[in-house]
Coordinates of C-alpha atoms and ligand atoms in Angstrom, one line a residue:
M94 CA -0.2 0.4 0.1
D95 CA 1.3 3.4 -1.1
Q96 CA 1.8 5.9 2.5
Y97 CA 1.0 8.8 0.7
K98 CA -2.6 9.8 -1.3
I99 CA -2.2 12.4 -4.3
L100 CA -5.0 15.3 -3.2
N101 CA -6.7 16.7 -6.3
N102 CA -4.3 19.7 -6.5
G103 CA -1.3 17.0 -7.0
V104 CA 0.4 17.7 -3.2
K105 CA 1.3 14.2 -2.0
M106 CA -0.2 13.8 1.8
P107 CA 1.4 10.9 4.2
V108 CA -1.7 8.5 4.8
L109 CA -0.5 8.6 8.2
G110 CA 0.1 11.2 10.8
L111 CA 0.3 12.2 14.4
G112 CA -3.0 13.7 15.8
V113 CA -1.9 16.0 19.1
Y114 CA -5.1 16.8 20.2
K115 CA -5.1 17.1 23.8
S116 CA -1.3 16.1 23.7
G117 CA -0.6 19.4 26.1
E118 CA 3.0 19.3 27.6
D119 CA 3.9 16.3 26.0
T120 CA 3.4 17.4 22.4
K121 CA 6.9 17.7 21.6
Q122 CA 8.2 14.6 22.7
A123 CA 5.3 12.6 20.9
V124 CA 6.4 14.6 18.0
L125 CA 10.1 13.7 18.2
D126 CA 9.0 10.3 19.1
A127 CA 6.7 10.3 15.9
L128 CA 9.2 11.3 13.5
A129 CA 11.5 8.9 14.9
A130 CA 9.3 6.5 14.2
G131 CA 8.9 7.5 10.7
Y132 CA 5.8 9.6 10.6
R133 CA 6.2 12.9 8.3
H134 CA 2.6 14.4 9.1
I135 CA 1.4 16.1 12.0
D136 CA -2.1 17.2 12.8
T137 CA -2.6 20.1 15.2
A138 CA -4.9 23.4 15.4
T139 CA -5.4 26.4 16.9
L140 CA -7.8 25.0 19.3
Y141 CA -5.1 22.3 20.6
K142 CA -2.7 25.3 21.7
N143 CA 0.3 23.6 20.8
E144 CA 1.3 24.8 17.5
A145 CA 4.6 26.3 19.0
L146 CA 5.5 22.7 20.8
V147 CA 4.9 21.1 17.0
G148 CA 7.2 23.6 15.4
E149 CA 9.9 23.3 18.5
A150 CA 10.1 19.3 17.9
I151 CA 10.2 19.6 13.7
R152 CA 13.1 22.0 13.9
E153 CA 14.7 19.6 16.6
S154 CA 14.3 16.8 14.9
G155 CA 16.9 18.1 12.1
I156 CA 14.6 16.6 9.7
P157 CA 14.1 19.3 6.5
R158 CA 11.0 21.0 6.7
E159 CA 9.8 20.4 3.2
E160 CA 9.7 16.3 4.2
I161 CA 7.2 16.7 6.8
F162 CA 3.8 17.6 6.1
I163 CA 1.9 19.9 8.6
T164 CA -1.6 20.3 9.2
T165 CA -3.3 23.2 11.6
K166 CA -6.5 24.5 11.7
L167 CA -8.7 27.6 11.9
W168 CA -10.7 28.0 14.8
N169 CA -14.3 29.0 15.1
D170 CA -14.1 32.1 16.9
D171 CA -11.7 33.6 14.4
M172 CA -14.2 32.5 11.8
R173 CA -17.3 34.7 13.7
S174 CA -15.0 37.9 14.2
G175 CA -13.6 37.8 10.9
K176 CA -10.1 37.7 12.1
Q177 CA -9.2 34.5 9.4
M178 CA -6.0 36.1 8.1
E179 CA -5.0 37.0 11.6
A180 CA -5.5 33.6 12.7
F181 CA -3.3 32.2 10.1
E182 CA -0.8 34.5 10.5
Q183 CA -0.6 33.6 14.1
S184 CA -0.8 29.9 13.8
L185 CA 2.5 30.3 11.2
K186 CA 4.2 32.6 13.5
L187 CA 3.8 29.6 16.6
L188 CA 4.6 27.2 14.2
G189 CA 7.9 28.8 13.1
T190 CA 7.3 28.0 9.3
D191 CA 6.4 30.5 6.6
Y192 CA 3.8 27.4 5.0
V193 CA 1.7 25.0 6.1
D194 CA 0.9 22.0 4.0
L195 CA -2.9 21.5 4.9
Y196 CA -5.0 24.3 6.4
L197 CA -8.5 23.6 7.3
I198 CA -11.6 25.1 8.3
H199 CA -12.2 23.2 11.7
W200 CA -16.0 23.3 11.7
P201 CA -18.3 24.6 9.3
V202 CA -19.8 28.1 11.3
S203 CA -22.6 28.8 9.4
S204 CA -22.5 32.6 9.6
A205 CA -18.8 32.8 8.1
L206 CA -18.5 29.7 6.0
E207 CA -18.2 30.9 2.6
S208 CA -16.1 34.3 3.8
S209 CA -13.7 31.7 5.5
W210 CA -13.3 29.5 2.4
K211 CA -12.3 33.1 0.7
V212 CA -9.4 33.9 3.2
L213 CA -8.4 30.2 2.8
E214 CA -8.8 30.6 -1.0
Q215 CA -6.4 33.7 -0.9
I216 CA -3.7 32.0 1.8
Y217 CA -3.7 29.0 -1.2
K218 CA -3.2 31.3 -3.7
E219 CA -0.6 33.4 -2.1
G220 CA 1.1 29.8 -1.6
R221 CA 1.2 29.8 2.1
A222 CA -0.8 26.5 2.2
R223 CA -0.1 23.9 -0.2
A224 CA -3.4 22.7 0.0
I225 CA -7.1 24.0 1.9
G226 CA -9.3 21.7 3.1
V227 CA -12.4 21.5 5.6
S228 CA -13.3 19.3 8.7
N229 CA -16.5 18.2 9.9
C230 CA -18.2 19.0 6.8
H231 CA -22.1 17.2 5.7
M232 CA -22.6 17.3 2.5
E233 CA -25.1 20.2 2.9
H234 CA -21.9 22.4 3.8
L235 CA -19.9 21.0 1.4
M236 CA -22.4 22.3 -1.4
R237 CA -22.5 25.5 0.6
V238 CA -18.3 25.6 0.1
M239 CA -18.4 24.4 -3.9
A240 CA -21.2 26.9 -4.4
V241 CA -18.8 29.7 -3.9
A242 CA -15.3 27.9 -4.2
T243 CA -12.8 28.4 -7.6
V244 CA -10.5 25.7 -5.2
V245 CA -12.2 22.6 -4.5
P246 CA -11.6 21.6 -0.9
A247 CA -8.7 18.8 -0.7
V248 CA -9.6 17.2 2.4
N249 CA -12.7 16.7 4.4
Q250 CA -11.8 15.6 8.1
V251 CA -14.1 14.1 10.0
E252 CA -15.2 11.5 12.5
C253 CA -14.6 8.1 11.6
H254 CA -13.8 4.6 12.7
P255 CA -15.5 1.2 13.1
Y256 CA -18.8 2.5 14.9
L257 CA -19.1 5.7 12.5
S258 CA -18.1 4.2 9.0
Q259 CA -19.7 7.5 6.9
K260 CA -20.2 5.7 3.6
S261 CA -22.5 7.8 2.5
L262 CA -20.5 11.1 3.1
R263 CA -17.5 9.3 1.7
T264 CA -19.2 8.4 -1.5
F265 CA -20.2 12.0 -2.1
C266 CA -16.5 13.4 -1.5
N267 CA -15.0 10.4 -3.7
N268 CA -17.3 11.8 -6.5
V269 CA -16.2 15.3 -6.4
S270 CA -12.1 14.2 -5.4
I271 CA -12.5 15.3 -1.8
T272 CA -10.0 12.9 -0.5
M273 CA -11.4 11.8 3.6
E274 CA -9.0 12.0 6.6
A275 CA -10.6 10.4 9.9
W276 CA -10.3 12.0 13.3
S277 CA -10.8 9.5 16.3
P278 CA -9.7 6.8 14.0
L279 CA -9.4 4.5 17.1
G280 CA -12.8 6.0 18.3
R281 CA -10.9 7.6 21.4
G282 CA -9.9 3.9 22.9
N283 CA -13.9 2.6 22.7
V284 CA -13.8 0.1 19.5
L285 CA -10.4 -1.6 21.0
S286 CA -12.0 -4.1 23.1
D287 CA -14.8 -4.8 20.5
P288 CA -14.5 -8.6 20.0
V289 CA -15.0 -8.8 16.1
I290 CA -11.8 -6.7 16.1
G291 CA -9.9 -8.8 18.5
Q292 CA -10.5 -11.8 16.7
I293 CA -9.3 -10.4 13.3
A294 CA -6.3 -8.8 15.5
K295 CA -5.4 -12.3 16.8
K296 CA -6.0 -14.0 13.4
H297 CA -3.2 -11.4 11.9
G298 CA -0.7 -11.4 15.1
K299 CA -1.8 -7.7 15.3
T300 CA -3.1 -5.4 17.8
P301 CA -6.5 -4.3 17.7
A302 CA -5.4 -0.4 16.9
Q303 CA -3.1 -1.5 14.2
V304 CA -6.5 -3.5 12.9
V305 CA -8.6 -1.2 13.2
L306 CA -6.1 1.6 11.4
R307 CA -5.2 -0.6 8.5
W308 CA -9.3 -1.2 8.0
E309 CA -9.4 2.5 7.5
L310 CA -6.4 2.9 5.3
Q311 CA -7.9 -0.2 3.0
E312 CA -11.3 2.1 3.1
N313 CA -9.2 5.0 1.6
W314 CA -9.1 7.2 4.5
I315 CA -5.8 9.2 5.9
V316 CA -5.8 8.5 9.6
I317 CA -4.3 10.7 12.3
P318 CA -4.1 8.6 15.9
K319 CA -3.2 10.2 18.5
S320 CA -0.8 8.9 21.5
V321 CA 2.0 10.7 23.7
H322 CA 3.1 7.1 24.5
K323 CA 6.2 6.1 22.7
E324 CA 5.2 2.4 22.4
R325 CA 2.0 3.5 20.9
I326 CA 3.3 5.6 18.5
V327 CA 5.5 3.2 16.9
E328 CA 2.5 0.6 17.4
N329 CA 0.2 2.8 15.3
S330 CA 2.7 3.5 12.7
Q331 CA 3.0 -0.5 12.1
I332 CA 0.4 -0.9 10.0
F333 CA 1.9 -1.4 6.7
D334 CA 3.2 -4.6 6.8
F335 CA -0.1 -7.3 6.3
E336 CA -3.3 -6.7 4.7
L337 CA -7.0 -7.6 5.9
D338 CA -8.9 -10.1 3.6
K339 CA -12.1 -9.4 2.4
E340 CA -13.9 -11.4 5.1
D341 CA -12.4 -9.2 7.6
M342 CA -13.2 -5.9 6.0
A343 CA -17.0 -7.0 5.6
K344 CA -16.7 -7.9 9.3
I345 CA -15.5 -4.7 10.3
D346 CA -18.0 -2.8 8.0
S347 CA -20.7 -4.4 10.3
L348 CA -19.8 -2.7 13.3
N349 CA -21.2 0.1 11.9
Q350 CA -23.7 2.1 14.6
D351 CA -23.6 5.9 13.1
R352 CA -21.9 6.6 16.7
H353 CA -19.9 9.4 17.3
F354 CA -18.0 9.8 20.4
G355 CA -16.7 13.6 19.5
T356 CA -19.1 15.9 18.5
S357 CA -21.9 15.7 15.4
P358 CA -21.6 18.2 12.8
D359 CA -25.2 18.4 13.3
D360 CA -24.9 20.0 17.2
F361 CA -21.6 21.8 17.4
E362 CA -23.5 25.1 16.7
N363 CA -25.4 24.5 20.0
K364 CA -22.0 24.0 22.0
Q365 CA -21.4 27.9 21.5
W366 CA -17.8 26.7 20.6
Ligands
LIG544 P1 -8.2 8.6 18.5 O1 -9.0 8.0 18.3 O2 -6.7 9.0 18.1 O3 -7.9 7.9 19.9 C1 -6.7 8.4 20.7 C2 -6.8 7.4 22.1 O4 -7.0 6.2 22.0 C3 -5.7 7.8 22.8 O5 -5.7 9.2 23.8 C4 -5.3 6.7 23.6 O6 -6.3 6.9 24.7 C5 -5.8 5.8 22.8 N1 -4.7 4.8 21.9 C6 -3.8 5.1 21.1 N2 -3.2 4.4 20.6 C7 -3.5 3.4 21.1 C8 -3.0 2.1 21.2 N3 -2.2 1.5 20.1 N4 -3.7 1.0 22.0 C9 -4.5 1.5 22.9 N5 -5.1 2.6 23.0 C10 -4.8 3.6 22.0 O7 -8.6 9.7 19.1 P2 -8.5 11.7 19.0 O8 -7.2 12.0 19.5 O9 -9.6 12.0 19.6 O10 -8.1 11.8 17.6 C11 -7.1 11.9 16.5 C12 -6.7 13.3 16.3 O11 -7.9 13.5 15.3 C13 -6.4 14.1 17.4 O12 -5.6 14.2 17.8 C14 -6.7 15.6 16.5 O13 -5.3 16.0 15.8 C15 -7.6 15.2 15.3 N6 -8.9 15.7 15.7 C16 -9.9 16.2 15.0 C17 -11.0 17.1 15.4 C18 -11.7 17.9 14.2 O14 -12.8 18.5 14.7 N7 -10.8 18.2 13.3 C19 -11.3 16.2 16.1 C20 -10.6 15.4 17.2 C21 -9.5 14.9 16.6

């Protein structure tokens, strides 16, 4: 299996990244451990308040900047207040870089969705983001963005794991060449004790986390599992040396319950974020 996907603008995006939501003070070491384990993609956001630690780790690793794919995201408040460009510039400053590889609208804030997309397009055209995309967008949000877009979003990052397989959204995105990226690809740990996954893990001599991530890769998702523990960071990267067969894939597919462990895009505006 290829370790990269080619986005709709030709940019190569590693299919495995490290998620750093709630990694706190451990972020720097987690990123260093991930880079040492071969990860070349880090997923952060303004919300996570750790862009500076991500930037420090990348510089300290000695790996050339252009070999590492950095994603960060525009936060809701900065959309509502019309400070999208300032927020982007602050992210660059904190990361200590003059471009990001992927800049995402974190949530489809209704009052500022189209206007924010226009700012992302400007950033893209200036070459300060190699690709731009969205997160937590359902079909209706994507239709709104695409109605005003001159650049089609490259990526839609949404919650996905065996209990939330997102089939219809994925079909829609495939049809309009938007690459799907799975957040909470381990269901925040909640899917790992499922007996079906345990059985398949045993069959392949792999761990439940590796089976779940491999299922997502074979379903064409980009995955960004989070951990701050070196052994788990390494474990989560060892997913390219085995393959799930049709029967395994069908068994995991059948676990879908359309169940969110995080916030659903249908409720987030009620949360007053
Ligand atoms: P996840 O599904 O990656 O689960 C992480 C948790 O799973 C860890 O805290 C740990 O408890 C457990 N875990 C990790 N590796 C394990 C292993 N090998 N064995 C057993 N347990 C293990 O959940 P997440 O952090 O919510 O999502 C991953 C990343 O996705 C985030 O860090 C963030 O970068 C991104 N994210 C984006 C959004 C968004 O709105 N765009 C929302 C949530 C998360």
